[in-house]
Coordinates of C-alpha atoms in Angstrom, one line a residue:
X29 CA 0.3 0.1 -0.2
X30 CA 1.5 3.3 -0.9
X31 CA 1.2 6.2 1.5
X32 CA 0.2 9.4 0.3
X33 CA 2.6 12.8 1.0
X34 CA -0.2 14.0 3.0
X35 CA -0.6 11.2 5.5
X36 CA 3.2 11.0 5.8
X37 CA 3.0 15.1 6.6
X38 CA 0.3 14.1 9.2
X39 CA 2.3 11.3 10.8
X40 CA 5.9 13.6 11.7
X41 CA 3.6 16.5 12.7
X42 CA 4.1 17.2 16.3
X43 CA 1.5 16.2 18.8
X44 CA -0.3 18.1 21.0
X45 CA -0.7 16.8 24.7
X46 CA -3.6 17.7 27.5
X47 CA -3.2 17.1 31.1
X48 CA -4.3 18.5 34.4
X49 CA -2.3 19.9 36.9
X50 CA -2.7 21.6 40.2
X51 CA -3.8 25.4 39.5
X52 CA -1.3 26.3 41.9
X53 CA 1.8 24.5 40.8
X54 CA 0.2 25.6 37.0
X55 CA 0.4 29.3 38.2
X56 CA 3.9 29.0 39.7
X57 CA 5.3 27.4 37.2
X58 CA 3.8 29.5 34.4
X59 CA 5.3 32.5 36.1
X60 CA 8.7 31.5 36.5
X61 CA 9.0 30.2 32.7
X62 CA 8.2 34.2 31.9
X63 CA 11.7 34.9 33.8
X64 CA 13.7 32.0 32.4
X65 CA 16.0 33.1 29.7
X66 CA 16.6 29.4 28.5
X67 CA 13.0 28.1 28.7
X68 CA 10.5 29.9 26.3
X69 CA 7.2 27.9 26.8
X70 CA 6.3 25.0 28.5
X71 CA 6.5 23.3 25.2
X72 CA 10.1 23.7 25.6
X73 CA 10.0 22.6 29.3
X74 CA 8.1 19.5 28.7
X75 CA 10.0 18.3 25.7
X76 CA 13.1 18.8 27.4
X77 CA 12.1 16.9 30.6
X78 CA 10.5 14.5 28.4
X79 CA 14.0 13.5 26.5
X80 CA 15.9 13.5 29.9
X81 CA 13.5 11.1 31.5
X82 CA 13.8 8.7 28.0
X83 CA 17.6 9.0 28.5
X84 CA 17.4 8.0 31.9
X85 CA 15.5 5.4 31.1
X86 CA 18.1 4.4 28.2
X87 CA 15.6 4.7 25.3
X88 CA 17.6 6.0 22.0
X89 CA 16.0 9.1 20.8
X90 CA 16.3 10.0 17.1
X91 CA 16.4 13.6 16.1

């Protein structure tokens, strides 16, 4: 079966994730990120945390 380029493009898009967080922690996190020169968004923070977690578990990350 041939994969269309439209389907292939969808396959490699970044994924949006939704989860629940304690409002107090969320507000502290959001306000702290504003003043962090290395982290520009919650997405940056969570992507880096996910990579570190996977590396600690010995999972090889491509890309």
